[in-house]
Amino acid sequence: MTASQTLKRLVAPLVDPAVYDFWAQKVHPTLSWDRCLARVVERHVEARDTVSLILKPNGLFAGFAPGQHLNVTVEVNGVRLTRSYSPSDAVNKDGRIRLTIKAIAQGKVSQHLVHNCQIGDVVELGRAYGDMTLPKEPHAWLFVTAGSGITPIMSLLNTLTQRPLQQPISLIYWARTRADLCFSEALHEMSESDPLLKIHTVLTRETNRVDKELDGHPRESLFRNLVPDLERRRIYTCGPHGFVQSVESLLADKAAAFQSESFSPAAVVTTAGAPVSVFLSKSNISVQIASGVPLLEALEAEGLKPAYGCRMGICNTCSCQKQDGTTTDTRNGNTFSEPGAVRLCINSANSDLTLEL
Amino acid sequence: MTSSMTSVLKNSAKTHRPNDTQLAAFGAELDALRERTLTDLGERDARYIRRIYAAVRYTEVIGRGLLFFGLFPPAWIVGTLLLGISKILDNMELGHNVIHGQYDWMNDPHLSGKTFEWDIVGTADHWRKTHNYSHHTYTNIKGMDEDIGYGVLRLFPEQRWRPFFIGQPIYALIFALLFQWGVAIQDLRFGQYFKGKKTGKEMLEEMKPFLKKSRRQLIKDYVIFPLIAGPFFVPVLLGNLVANGIRNLWTYTIIFCGHFTADVELFPKSVLRDESRGQWYYRQIRGSSNLTGSKLLHIMSGNLSHQIEHHLFPDIPAHRYEEMSQEVRAICQRYGVHYNRGPLVKQFSQVIWRILRYSLPSKYVPIKASA
Ligand SMILES: Cc1cc2nc3c(=O)[nH]c(=O)nc-3n(C[C@H](O)[C@H](O)[C@H](O)COP(=O)(O)OP(=O)(O)OC[C@H]3O[C@@H](n4cnc5c(N)ncnc54)[C@H](O)[C@@H]3O)c2cc1C
Ligand code: FES
């Protein structure tokens, strides 16, 4: 532990983090007692509806491994929202992180980051997570991505190509049109300078395709043609849920190893009464409850005893943090998929949930 | 028309209760107002509460700073006032409202109703129980809402007179000066201990969080800051004492004006049986009263000057009550529900009148459901 960490621990009982942050941020906008804040220092347009933001985090950032993701929290119209984004560059010595974000139609966070975010804005970062990282020993790789799924792969490629490759690497990159492709130039240069790196782009909606650009959806013949030694490749695939699923069903049992990460959420349960599983993260237990029933009742039916008062949504006693999943407000039927406080007595489960209980 | 007839008419207008069908429609209108406001929450509300937070911080630092020069009387006076204002803002517009979960939708861990702590001897946890739960759920139900007289005052003819209440003007004054302590120990139920229903050990166990919090507050205001001031120990200590006192008197005044003015009603426990949303709304309105006044009054009272709106919509950011109150009044008017409001001086005179009047014996009025 460094001297400053020791000092911090000693004075911690006297410090109200909110008060500390308030005054510290008068000095510098990313200073914080216990939160990892990062400032947007650069912004580049990367492709259609896609920008890269360069972030400079404060000293509380614990770093990331290429291929991992960060939970990014931004405030949009007064509400703090959290989404995952993957650093799209190798680890930089100066500590800056590049995120690349594609604006999703009606997407709350992506629209904000792509269109409204300004240099100087501050976002909060969580700990890096994800295990599509690079093992120590070299491998023959196949990276299969679609849309914004390119981001963690770009971080891996930038890291791998810092030295001459020892094993072949192929990237097959799906996008709608050429205008949607990110990092085209960088990828082109990379493949020019190392013959072991092969890059293929597949455009599903491009009207005037130029040489070598492919079309169509993922299919076995395409993979076999482009990567004849499929059997000895390790595969990482990344992109929207449906894409990742179809690649998985085509390739999972045909390669040396297969790992995937889906960037878009799976559909939520909507039939009331269908069972969902609720993970209570503080007590570390899981229970099965019926969806559509107020959570307080449903959890009590499982023999649990969450705190409550009025049982009608007034007193806030039953409020607890929902870390994951979708709930419905039983009073007005509004659904709520963001992490945040939920009152158990007036919200029912709509999907599997993680509650801080 | 004789004057006594007018007053009978007036009174019945004040206690008029729409029938259950009307109350259902009444409730639906209030629900709709609630939904409209909820969907409109955003940036503006976030900015507002952060400005209040900043005001708390700045007034505190400037107030405490000036108190270090407390040997110079103007500095002491302004410093004490600013510190009092800081505590009032912290307790009312910030703490009280945040603890209700009014800003939970922002998802800001520093403004979370579940974890927020405030600059007062009572713990936020305890407050969540006595206030958010008991008082807001059982508003003005005799025997369930412990805020009715706080166990020491007789404010309604529906409470039985005992000779003890003769001294109530004095108790009320002491209670006002020590209001934060009264509120802090409200849930500890010393009565049960004195009656032997609780052992000393149990009592002590229940008191632990309160003791810890109040020790922290006492050390902060009466040891650490005076010590930092060195030779000016005494003026700083006195300034802190007076600032806490100002906050106590003010919060007491506002809170008593919210429920103990002349026309508020008490309800029997039986109203809870199958109480509909509309009936619940009706009870909240009839058990509360508003203060009219300037924007400053509203902010300094944590918008509890809109006590009626606060009781209807306890989880909506309180700075919205002003605009909501226009609609609530119009709705009440349409259904003939009396909406009790008046300037601070008038409302507080009525509170004082209740304190004085019901210290003396009066005919015990058994409580009746107003249906
Ligand atoms: C591990 C992980 C890493 C990710 N990395 C990146 C990244 O590097 N760059 C990047 O741009 N995005 C990335 N995403 C996606 C990102 O987290 C958000 O899901 C995306 O930006 C949409 O958020 P939103 O708030 O704009 O949309 P929301 O307001 O949450 O959703 C709006 C609508 O879009 C749908 N939707 C949500 N997400 C997607 C999606 N990814 N694709 C299509 N439709 C969607 C929703 O179902 C909803 O109907 C990653 C996701 C995960 C899980
Ligand atoms: S129990 Fe009171 S809000 Fe849920």
CSV table of C-alpha atoms in Angstrom, one decimal, chain B residues 2-3 14 59 74 78 90 117 131 153 164 171 218 273 282 313 329 334 340 346 370:
chain,number,residue,atom,x,y,z
B,2,THR,CA,-77.1,34.8,11.1
B,3,SER,CA,-73.5,34.6,11.7
B,14,LYS,CA,-64.6,22.4,4.9
B,59,THR,CA,-23.4,28.4,3.4
B,74,PRO,CA,-21.1,41.0,13.1
B,78,VAL,CA,-23.8,36.3,10.1
B,90,ASP,CA,-29.6,20.3,4.5
B,117,GLU,CA,-27.3,10.8,5.8
B,131,HIS,CA,-41.6,9.6,9.1
B,153,LEU,CA,-48.8,17.4,23.3
B,164,PHE,CA,-50.3,16.6,32.6
B,171,TYR,CA,-43.4,21.4,27.0
B,218,LEU,CA,-21.9,16.5,19.1
B,273,ARG,CA,-60.1,-0.9,6.0
B,282,TYR,CA,-58.6,12.6,0.4
B,313,PHE,CA,-46.9,12.7,-3.9
B,329,ARG,CA,-56.3,23.1,-6.0
B,334,ARG,CA,-64.1,20.6,-8.7
B,340,ASN,CA,-56.3,24.3,3.6
B,346,LYS,CA,-52.0,32.8,10.3
B,370,SER,CA,-66.3,11.2,8.1
